[in-house]
Every structure is written in structure tokens, then in C-alpha cells.
Coordinates of C-alpha atoms in Angstrom, one line a residue:
Chain J
M1 CA -31.2 -13.4 29.0
L2 CA -32.8 -11.0 27.5
D3 CA -33.2 -7.3 28.0
P4 CA -36.8 -6.0 29.3
E5 CA -37.0 -3.8 25.8
L6 CA -36.4 -6.8 23.9
I7 CA -39.0 -8.6 25.7
S8 CA -41.4 -5.9 25.1
H9 CA -40.3 -5.8 21.1
I10 CA -41.1 -9.4 21.0
L11 CA -44.6 -8.8 22.2
Q12 CA -45.4 -5.8 19.9
F13 CA -44.2 -7.4 16.7
R14 CA -47.2 -9.9 17.8
D15 CA -49.4 -7.4 18.6
D16 CA -48.8 -5.3 15.6
R17 CA -50.1 -8.5 13.3
N18 CA -52.6 -9.3 15.7
W19 CA -51.6 -12.6 16.2
K20 CA -52.6 -13.3 20.4
Q21 CA -55.5 -14.7 19.2
F22 CA -53.2 -18.1 17.3
H23 CA -51.2 -18.0 20.4
N24 CA -52.7 -20.8 22.3
P25 CA -50.3 -22.8 24.9
K26 CA -50.2 -26.1 23.0
D27 CA -49.8 -24.2 19.6
L28 CA -47.3 -22.7 21.1
A29 CA -45.5 -25.5 22.8
I30 CA -45.9 -27.2 19.2
S31 CA -44.3 -23.8 17.6
I32 CA -40.7 -24.0 20.4
S33 CA -40.6 -27.9 19.2
L34 CA -40.6 -27.0 15.4
E35 CA -37.8 -24.5 16.2
A36 CA -35.7 -26.5 18.1
A37 CA -36.1 -29.2 15.6
E38 CA -34.9 -26.2 12.8
L39 CA -31.7 -25.7 15.2
L40 CA -31.0 -29.4 15.7
E41 CA -31.5 -30.0 11.7
N42 CA -28.0 -27.7 11.0
F43 CA -26.0 -30.8 12.8
Q44 CA -28.3 -33.4 10.3
W45 CA -25.2 -35.7 8.8
S46 CA -23.0 -34.1 10.8
G47 CA -21.2 -37.5 12.3
I48 CA -18.1 -36.4 14.7
D49 CA -18.3 -32.7 13.7
V50 CA -20.0 -32.0 17.0
K51 CA -19.5 -27.9 16.3
A52 CA -20.6 -27.3 12.5
T53 CA -18.9 -24.0 12.6
E54 CA -19.3 -23.5 9.3
K55 CA -23.3 -22.8 10.0
T56 CA -23.0 -20.6 13.2
E57 CA -25.0 -17.7 11.3
K58 CA -28.0 -20.2 10.8
I59 CA -27.7 -21.6 14.4
A60 CA -28.1 -18.3 15.7
E61 CA -30.7 -17.7 14.0
E62 CA -33.0 -20.7 15.1
L63 CA -31.6 -20.5 18.7
A64 CA -33.4 -17.2 18.6
D65 CA -36.5 -18.4 17.3
V66 CA -36.4 -21.1 19.9
L67 CA -36.1 -17.9 22.8
I68 CA -38.7 -15.8 21.0
Y69 CA -41.2 -18.5 21.2
C70 CA -40.5 -19.3 24.8
T71 CA -41.2 -15.7 25.6
L72 CA -44.3 -16.1 24.2
M73 CA -45.5 -18.8 25.4
A74 CA -44.4 -17.4 29.1
D75 CA -46.3 -14.1 28.0
A76 CA -49.7 -16.5 26.7
M77 CA -49.8 -18.4 30.1
G78 CA -48.7 -15.2 32.8
L79 CA -45.0 -17.1 33.6
D80 CA -42.4 -15.2 35.0
M81 CA -39.2 -16.5 32.8
N82 CA -36.7 -15.5 35.9
Q83 CA -38.9 -17.1 38.1
I84 CA -39.5 -20.8 36.9
V85 CA -36.4 -20.9 36.1
A86 CA -35.1 -19.8 39.7
N87 CA -37.5 -22.4 40.7
K88 CA -36.5 -25.4 38.3
L89 CA -32.4 -24.4 39.0
E90 CA -33.3 -25.1 42.3
K91 CA -35.1 -28.3 41.9
N92 CA -32.4 -29.4 39.4
A93 CA -30.0 -28.9 42.0
D94 CA -31.7 -31.3 44.3
K95 CA -31.5 -34.0 41.1
Y96 CA -27.8 -33.3 40.4
R97 CA -25.7 -33.3 43.4
V98 CA -22.7 -32.2 43.0
E99 CA -21.1 -35.4 44.7
K100 CA -22.8 -37.8 42.3
S101 CA -23.1 -35.8 39.3
F102 CA -19.7 -34.2 39.5
G103 CA -18.0 -35.1 35.8
N104 CA -21.1 -38.0 35.1
K105 CA -23.4 -37.1 32.7
K106 CA -26.0 -39.9 33.7
K107 CA -29.5 -38.8 34.1
Y108 CA -30.7 -38.6 37.7
T109 CA -33.3 -41.5 37.0
E110 CA -29.7 -43.5 36.5
L111 CA -27.6 -42.0 39.4
E112 CA -27.4 -44.7 42.2
Chain P
M1 CA -35.5 -12.6 29.4
L2 CA -33.2 -13.8 32.1
D3 CA -31.4 -11.3 34.5
P4 CA -27.7 -11.6 34.7
E5 CA -26.8 -13.3 38.0
L6 CA -29.5 -16.0 36.5
I7 CA -27.7 -16.7 33.9
S8 CA -24.4 -16.6 35.8
H9 CA -26.2 -19.3 38.2
I10 CA -26.9 -21.6 35.8
L11 CA -23.5 -21.9 34.0
Q12 CA -22.0 -21.7 37.5
F13 CA -24.3 -25.0 38.3
R14 CA -22.9 -26.8 34.9
D15 CA -19.6 -25.7 36.6
D16 CA -20.0 -26.8 39.7
R17 CA -20.3 -30.3 38.0
N18 CA -17.7 -30.2 35.4
W19 CA -20.0 -30.5 32.6
K20 CA -19.1 -28.5 29.9
Q21 CA -16.7 -31.5 28.5
F22 CA -20.5 -32.9 27.8
H23 CA -21.7 -29.5 26.3
N24 CA -20.9 -29.3 22.5
P25 CA -23.8 -27.7 20.1
K26 CA -24.8 -31.3 18.9
D27 CA -25.8 -32.5 22.0
L28 CA -26.7 -29.1 23.2
A29 CA -29.3 -28.8 19.9
I30 CA -30.2 -32.6 21.0
S31 CA -31.0 -31.2 24.2
I32 CA -33.1 -28.7 23.6
S33 CA -35.2 -30.7 21.3
L34 CA -35.7 -33.3 24.1
E35 CA -36.7 -30.4 26.9
A36 CA -39.4 -29.3 23.9
A37 CA -40.8 -32.5 23.9
E38 CA -40.9 -32.7 27.2
L39 CA -43.2 -29.3 27.4
L40 CA -45.0 -30.4 24.2
E41 CA -46.3 -33.9 26.5
N42 CA -48.3 -32.3 28.3
F43 CA -50.5 -30.9 25.5
Q44 CA -50.5 -35.5 24.3
W45 CA -54.1 -36.2 24.2
S46 CA -55.5 -33.0 25.1
G47 CA -57.5 -32.6 22.5
I48 CA -59.5 -29.6 22.0
D49 CA -58.4 -28.3 25.5
V50 CA -55.5 -26.2 24.0
K51 CA -54.5 -25.0 27.7
A52 CA -53.8 -27.4 29.8
T53 CA -54.2 -25.6 33.0
E54 CA -54.2 -28.2 35.6
K55 CA -50.6 -28.9 34.0
T56 CA -49.5 -25.3 34.4
E57 CA -46.9 -26.3 37.2
K58 CA -45.3 -28.9 35.2
I59 CA -45.5 -26.9 31.8
A60 CA -43.5 -23.9 33.7
E61 CA -41.1 -26.4 34.7
E62 CA -40.3 -28.2 31.6
L63 CA -40.2 -24.4 30.0
A64 CA -37.6 -23.2 32.3
D65 CA -35.5 -26.5 31.0
V66 CA -35.9 -25.1 27.6
L67 CA -34.8 -21.3 28.4
I68 CA -31.7 -23.6 30.6
Y69 CA -30.2 -25.4 27.8
C70 CA -30.7 -22.4 25.5
T71 CA -28.6 -20.4 27.5
L72 CA -25.9 -23.2 27.9
M73 CA -26.1 -23.6 24.0
A74 CA -25.4 -19.7 23.8
D75 CA -22.9 -19.6 26.0
A76 CA -21.1 -23.0 23.9
M77 CA -21.3 -21.5 21.2
G78 CA -20.1 -17.2 22.4
L79 CA -23.4 -15.8 21.3
D80 CA -24.9 -13.0 22.8
M81 CA -28.7 -14.1 23.1
N82 CA -30.0 -10.4 23.2
Q83 CA -27.8 -10.0 20.3
I84 CA -29.2 -13.3 18.5
V85 CA -32.9 -12.1 19.4
A86 CA -33.1 -8.5 18.2
N87 CA -31.0 -9.5 14.9
K88 CA -33.7 -11.8 14.2
L89 CA -36.6 -9.7 14.9
E90 CA -35.4 -7.9 12.3
K91 CA -35.1 -10.1 10.1
N92 CA -38.7 -11.8 10.7
A93 CA -40.1 -8.2 10.4
D94 CA -39.2 -8.2 6.9
K95 CA -40.5 -12.2 6.1
Y96 CA -43.5 -11.3 7.9
R97 CA -44.7 -7.5 6.7
V98 CA -47.5 -5.8 9.1
E99 CA -49.7 -5.2 5.5
K100 CA -49.6 -8.6 4.4
S101 CA -49.4 -10.8 8.2
F102 CA -51.8 -9.1 10.5
G103 CA -54.5 -11.3 11.2
N104 CA -52.6 -14.0 9.0
K105 CA -51.0 -17.2 10.5
K106 CA -49.6 -18.2 7.7
K107 CA -45.8 -18.8 6.9
Y108 CA -44.1 -16.3 5.3
T109 CA -43.3 -19.0 2.5
E110 CA -46.9 -18.9 2.0
L111 CA -47.6 -15.2 2.0
E112 CA -48.3 -14.2 -1.9
Chain U
M1 CA -42.2 -53.0 7.3
L2 CA -44.8 -54.7 9.3
D3 CA -46.7 -57.9 8.4
P4 CA -50.1 -57.3 8.2
E5 CA -51.3 -59.1 11.3
L6 CA -49.2 -57.3 13.3
I7 CA -51.0 -54.1 12.2
S8 CA -54.6 -55.9 13.0
H9 CA -52.5 -56.6 16.4
I10 CA -51.5 -52.9 16.7
L11 CA -55.5 -51.8 16.4
Q12 CA -56.7 -54.0 18.3
F13 CA -54.4 -53.2 21.3
R14 CA -55.7 -49.2 21.2
D15 CA -59.7 -51.0 20.6
D16 CA -59.7 -53.0 23.6
R17 CA -58.7 -50.0 25.6
N18 CA -60.9 -48.0 23.5
W19 CA -58.5 -45.0 23.2
K20 CA -59.9 -44.5 19.4
Q21 CA -61.8 -41.5 20.9
F22 CA -58.1 -39.8 21.8
H23 CA -56.1 -40.6 18.3
N24 CA -57.4 -37.5 16.2
P25 CA -54.7 -36.5 13.9
K26 CA -53.1 -33.8 15.8
D27 CA -52.6 -35.5 18.8
L28 CA -51.4 -38.8 17.3
A29 CA -48.6 -36.1 15.1
I30 CA -48.0 -34.9 18.8
S31 CA -47.1 -38.2 20.1
I32 CA -45.1 -39.6 17.0
S33 CA -42.8 -36.0 18.0
L34 CA -42.2 -37.6 21.3
E35 CA -41.7 -41.1 20.7
A36 CA -39.1 -39.6 18.5
A37 CA -37.2 -37.7 21.5
E38 CA -37.4 -40.8 23.2
L39 CA -35.2 -42.6 20.5
L40 CA -33.1 -39.3 19.9
E41 CA -32.7 -38.9 24.0
N42 CA -30.2 -42.3 24.0
F43 CA -27.6 -40.4 21.9
Q44 CA -27.9 -37.1 23.9
W45 CA -24.4 -36.4 25.6
S46 CA -22.7 -39.5 23.2
G47 CA -20.3 -36.7 21.4
I48 CA -18.5 -38.6 18.6
D49 CA -19.6 -42.1 19.8
V50 CA -22.2 -41.8 16.9
K51 CA -23.5 -45.5 17.5
A52 CA -24.3 -45.8 21.1
T53 CA -24.3 -49.7 20.9
E54 CA -24.5 -50.2 24.2
K55 CA -28.4 -49.0 23.9
T56 CA -29.5 -50.8 21.2
E57 CA -32.0 -52.7 23.5
K58 CA -33.9 -49.5 24.5
I59 CA -33.2 -47.9 20.8
A60 CA -35.3 -50.7 19.3
E61 CA -37.9 -50.2 21.8
E62 CA -38.3 -46.5 20.9
L63 CA -38.3 -47.1 17.2
A64 CA -40.8 -49.5 17.5
D65 CA -43.0 -46.7 19.6
V66 CA -42.4 -44.6 16.5
L67 CA -43.8 -47.5 13.8
I68 CA -46.5 -48.0 16.2
Y69 CA -47.9 -44.3 16.7
C70 CA -47.3 -44.3 12.7
T71 CA -49.7 -47.2 12.0
L72 CA -51.8 -45.7 14.4
M73 CA -52.1 -42.6 12.3
A74 CA -52.1 -44.1 9.1
D75 CA -55.3 -45.7 10.2
A76 CA -57.0 -42.7 12.0
M77 CA -56.5 -40.7 8.7
G78 CA -57.2 -43.6 6.3
L79 CA -53.9 -43.4 4.6
D80 CA -51.8 -46.5 3.0
M81 CA -48.7 -47.1 4.5
N82 CA -47.4 -48.6 1.3
Q83 CA -49.4 -46.2 -1.1
I84 CA -47.9 -43.1 0.8
V85 CA -44.3 -44.3 0.7
A86 CA -44.3 -45.2 -2.8
N87 CA -45.4 -41.6 -3.8
K88 CA -42.9 -40.2 -1.9
L89 CA -40.0 -42.3 -2.8
E90 CA -40.9 -41.5 -6.0
K91 CA -40.9 -37.4 -5.5
N92 CA -37.9 -37.9 -3.4
A93 CA -35.9 -39.8 -6.8
D94 CA -37.1 -36.6 -8.8
K95 CA -35.5 -34.2 -5.5
Y96 CA -32.6 -35.9 -5.2
R97 CA -31.4 -37.1 -8.8
V98 CA -28.5 -39.5 -8.5
E99 CA -26.2 -37.5 -11.0
K100 CA -26.3 -34.5 -8.5
S101 CA -26.9 -36.6 -5.2
F102 CA -24.3 -39.4 -5.4
G103 CA -22.2 -39.5 -2.6
N104 CA -23.7 -35.7 -1.2
K105 CA -25.1 -35.3 2.1
K106 CA -26.6 -31.7 1.3
K107 CA -30.5 -30.8 1.0
Y108 CA -32.5 -30.9 -2.0
T109 CA -32.9 -26.9 -1.7
E110 CA -29.0 -26.8 -2.0
L111 CA -28.3 -28.9 -4.8
E112 CA -27.2 -26.8 -7.7
Chain S
M1 CA -46.4 -51.9 7.3
L2 CA -44.3 -51.6 4.6
D3 CA -44.0 -55.1 2.1
P4 CA -40.6 -56.2 1.4
E5 CA -40.3 -55.0 -1.9
L6 CA -40.8 -51.3 -1.4
I7 CA -38.0 -51.8 2.1
S8 CA -35.8 -53.4 -0.7
H9 CA -36.5 -50.3 -3.0
I10 CA -36.0 -47.4 0.0
L11 CA -32.8 -49.2 0.4
Q12 CA -32.1 -49.3 -3.1
F13 CA -32.7 -45.5 -3.4
R14 CA -30.0 -44.9 -0.5
D15 CA -27.3 -46.9 -1.9
D16 CA -27.6 -45.6 -5.6
R17 CA -26.8 -42.3 -4.6
N18 CA -23.8 -44.0 -2.3
W19 CA -25.5 -42.4 1.2
K20 CA -24.8 -45.4 3.4
Q21 CA -21.7 -43.3 4.3
F22 CA -23.6 -40.9 6.3
H23 CA -26.0 -43.0 7.8
N24 CA -24.7 -43.4 11.5
P25 CA -27.5 -44.3 14.2
K26 CA -27.2 -40.7 16.0
D27 CA -27.5 -38.8 12.7
L28 CA -30.7 -41.2 11.8
A29 CA -32.3 -40.4 14.8
I30 CA -31.5 -37.1 14.8
S31 CA -33.3 -37.3 10.9
I32 CA -36.8 -39.3 12.2
S33 CA -37.1 -36.2 14.6
L34 CA -36.8 -33.8 12.1
E35 CA -39.4 -35.5 9.9
A36 CA -41.8 -35.7 13.0
A37 CA -41.2 -32.1 13.1
E38 CA -42.5 -31.4 9.4
L39 CA -45.3 -34.0 10.3
L40 CA -46.3 -32.0 13.5
E41 CA -46.3 -28.7 11.3
N42 CA -49.2 -28.8 9.5
F43 CA -51.1 -28.7 12.7
Q44 CA -49.2 -25.7 14.3
W45 CA -51.5 -23.1 14.7
S46 CA -54.7 -25.7 14.0
G47 CA -55.9 -25.0 17.6
I48 CA -59.0 -27.1 17.8
D49 CA -59.0 -28.3 14.6
V50 CA -57.4 -31.1 15.2
K51 CA -57.6 -32.9 11.7
A52 CA -56.7 -30.5 9.4
T53 CA -58.3 -32.2 6.7
E54 CA -57.0 -29.8 3.9
K55 CA -53.4 -30.4 4.9
T56 CA -53.4 -34.5 4.9
E57 CA -51.6 -34.5 0.9
K58 CA -48.8 -32.5 2.7
I59 CA -49.3 -35.2 6.0
A60 CA -49.9 -37.9 4.0
E61 CA -45.9 -36.8 2.3
E62 CA -44.0 -36.4 5.4
L63 CA -45.8 -39.7 7.4
A64 CA -44.4 -41.1 4.7
D65 CA -40.9 -39.8 5.5
V66 CA -41.0 -40.8 9.1
L67 CA -41.7 -44.4 8.0
I68 CA -38.4 -44.2 5.5
Y69 CA -36.1 -43.0 8.0
C70 CA -37.5 -45.3 10.2
T71 CA -36.5 -48.4 8.1
L72 CA -33.3 -46.8 7.2
M73 CA -32.4 -46.8 11.1
A74 CA -33.7 -50.3 11.5
D75 CA -31.2 -51.2 8.8
A76 CA -28.5 -49.4 10.1
M77 CA -28.1 -51.2 13.3
G78 CA -29.7 -54.8 11.7
L79 CA -33.1 -54.5 13.3
D80 CA -36.1 -56.3 12.4
M81 CA -38.8 -54.0 12.2
N82 CA -42.0 -56.8 12.7
Q83 CA -39.5 -58.1 15.6
I84 CA -38.9 -55.1 17.7
V85 CA -42.7 -53.8 17.0
A86 CA -44.0 -57.3 18.4
N87 CA -41.3 -57.3 21.7
K88 CA -42.5 -53.7 22.4
L89 CA -46.2 -54.3 21.8
E90 CA -46.1 -57.6 24.8
K91 CA -44.1 -54.8 26.9
N92 CA -46.7 -52.5 26.6
A93 CA -49.8 -54.5 27.1
D94 CA -47.9 -55.1 31.0
K95 CA -47.8 -51.5 31.0
Y96 CA -50.8 -50.6 30.3
R97 CA -53.4 -53.5 31.3
V98 CA -56.7 -53.2 29.8
E99 CA -58.4 -52.9 33.1
K100 CA -56.4 -50.1 33.8
S101 CA -56.6 -48.2 30.8
F102 CA -59.5 -49.1 29.7
G103 CA -61.1 -45.5 28.3
N104 CA -58.4 -43.9 29.7
K105 CA -55.9 -41.8 28.5
K106 CA -53.0 -41.4 31.8
K107 CA -49.4 -42.8 31.3
Y108 CA -48.8 -45.7 32.5
T109 CA -46.5 -44.1 35.1
E110 CA -49.6 -42.6 36.9
L111 CA -52.1 -45.4 36.2
E112 CA -52.6 -46.4 40.2

């Protein structure tokens, strides 16, 4: 997703403000959830308009905030984002086998 | 955050299963919110244990799911993740000036 | 919403299991958020089907869980649910004046 | 929870503004999730202060908003709140048997 220098920029932003002291995993998990809600707010009352194109700029900003907090959480926990995503994709490939999931939006727990 | 080939892998995973048809922005925003909740669930009832280190593996998996859905949403909306994060950092730098925010966890709306 | 004896039943359920020790406001706020996500999950990938009628039973269960945790949070904080709702309605009536909000789904911050 | 006349007041508030047209179940589920996030925001960065007592007034307001949207969702789906909560408590009693759950915060899926 993000260039390494952009990740450094995010961490520098935090350190310039001496914010690392607040960045425990629990509060960062809360923060990701809050930013995800702000992202979702752009679709509140949109009904069957599932694109909300008139709000693209705001959506981009909130999606960016989710990504920023994910970066901060990975750093706080010493996790490598590429590694954990690669591992999860492998696990998901097993839960969602192509032959059962093709064109099927069911959750893996509901796939027979 | 993620290497370009990993991003391609995420999109390929989606296309192998013919899932793009379900990936409208509203349902993807819902999905990011749901994965953020699954991440947060690891801290439910942890009280003052803000690290929950015994759950690191599960936390890593759920953080990965948030990142995967962010990638899918960026793709569905034609957004460049590096670009939107760089833009948002610039905006945040203005909302959270170092001189007012140093060591201060207040929201920008509450900074005098 | 709920009958007083049902509220007593909820609190008794908690006390029978000696769970009050875990019920601090922060973890209860997390719990309400998690149950709200489980409620929302019923609409993930529903696209323009905004009713998801085939999932009514599951929706009812998750809505009930949100209500149960709201009751537990009000109890943990010594809040009277009727009182706080009555107060908030009064405040909302001021933010959303009928003449400006009639048939208008805009947030109060966007009402001119 | 709420007195019947308070519930009528909530529904009247909606009807005075001609808002029922926007109140489909999917957008109401989104709304409950958003209000739950606003409630949770009061605990962001609180660290090991799990009470955030200085924010009690704001917490009460956001908890009230969750309850208001739950009432609106129950009405939109024709659900009786007392009934669904009574049903769910019965189901929960079976998932969380006193002998296994006493003083134990584990999720039912993890109870041996």
C-alpha cells in the first residue's frame, strides 16, 4: 500500500508531537474502529446509492485515516504489514476455496 | 505499507472468486467497520491490560483483514493509497500544529 | 423500551455469573460497538437490498444484544435510561428544528 | 428501559420531520454503529482510566442516541423490544451456563 518513506512520515508525525506515550494497542484498536465509523458515515442515509460519489473527497480522507492508524498500530505492536497480510491471504485462501466461493458472497462458516 | 505485488495478490484473490460484483463502496465501508470491530474484540474485557499480548496472533490477523479491505475499497473507488495518505497527513499537520499538540491528546476541535 | 422486570432480569443474569467485576464503562462501550457491528453484519453485501428480510431473526437477536449492553452500561454508570433519552430528545429538537429538517436528511452541522 | 410515552415521543420526533422515508433497516443499522462509535470515542486515549468520569455527560448523550436508534430500528422492522430481549436472554442463558461462566469472561465459543 504505502511507500516506506510515507510510513516514516506517519511515524515522524507521531514523534514530533510526542504522542507515542498514548499509543497503546487497545486505544489504537479503538481509534481504527472510530475512523472506520467516520468512513462509514458517508454512506449513512444513502439508501440504494451505494457509491455516494458526491462524497468521494471525504471518503478518501477517512480511508486515509484508517490506513494511518493501521500503520501506527503495526508499529506499536512490532508487526510487519506486508508479512501479516501475506499470512492472512494464505489463510483466507484456505477458508474461501475458489471452487466453493466463486461468485458466492457467503461467509466461510456458511459454505457447505 | 504493502508491496505492490501484495496489492496485486489481494486483487487477484478477489477476481479469482468473481467477487468484484459485490464490492460497492457502501458494502466495503461496512466491511472495514466489521473487521475493525473484530480487531477491537481482542481487547473486550481486557480492562487495564491495554496490550493483550497473549492475543498478538489474532490481533495481527484482524489488522491484516482491515488492510485487505482498505486495499479493496481504494481499488473500487480508483483511489491511490499513497496519494490519499500523503494528502491527509498534510491536512492533519495543519489541524494538529506541533506547538499546540505536543504531548497533548486532545482532539483538534478542543485545542484552544 | 424494556419493562422494569426485564431490566432486573438482565442485571440478575450478570450477577448470577459474577460478571460485574468486568463491567467497567470502557469495556462496556467497546461491547456496545461490537454488538452493533454484529447487527450491521447482516447487511454486509446486501447491496441495494436495504431490508435483508431473510435475516430478520438474526437481526432481532443482535439488536437485543445492543439493548442488553446499553442496559448494563446505564447500570454501571448509574444513569437512568428514560432520563437520558428524554434529555437527548430535547437537545436534538433544538439541533433539528422542524422547519429546517422536514424531509431533509442532512446532519445538523450541514443545515444552513 | 424506556417508558411507552417516551417511545411514542421518539417516533413522533421522526414523523414531525418526515424522516421515516430514510429509515430503512440497513441505514438504521449503520446509524446504531455510528452512535456506538461516538459513545466509544469518549474512551479513546483514556488508557487505563476505564471510567472517564469527567465525560459522563457526553457519554450519557451518546448512550441515549444509541437507544433512540435502537427504538427506531425496532419500529422500522416491527419488532417488540421487550420480546426480542426476553428471547435473547433465554438464548444467552443457554450459551453461558452459570456453572461454566461464573466469574469467567470467556466467550461461549471458548468455554470448554
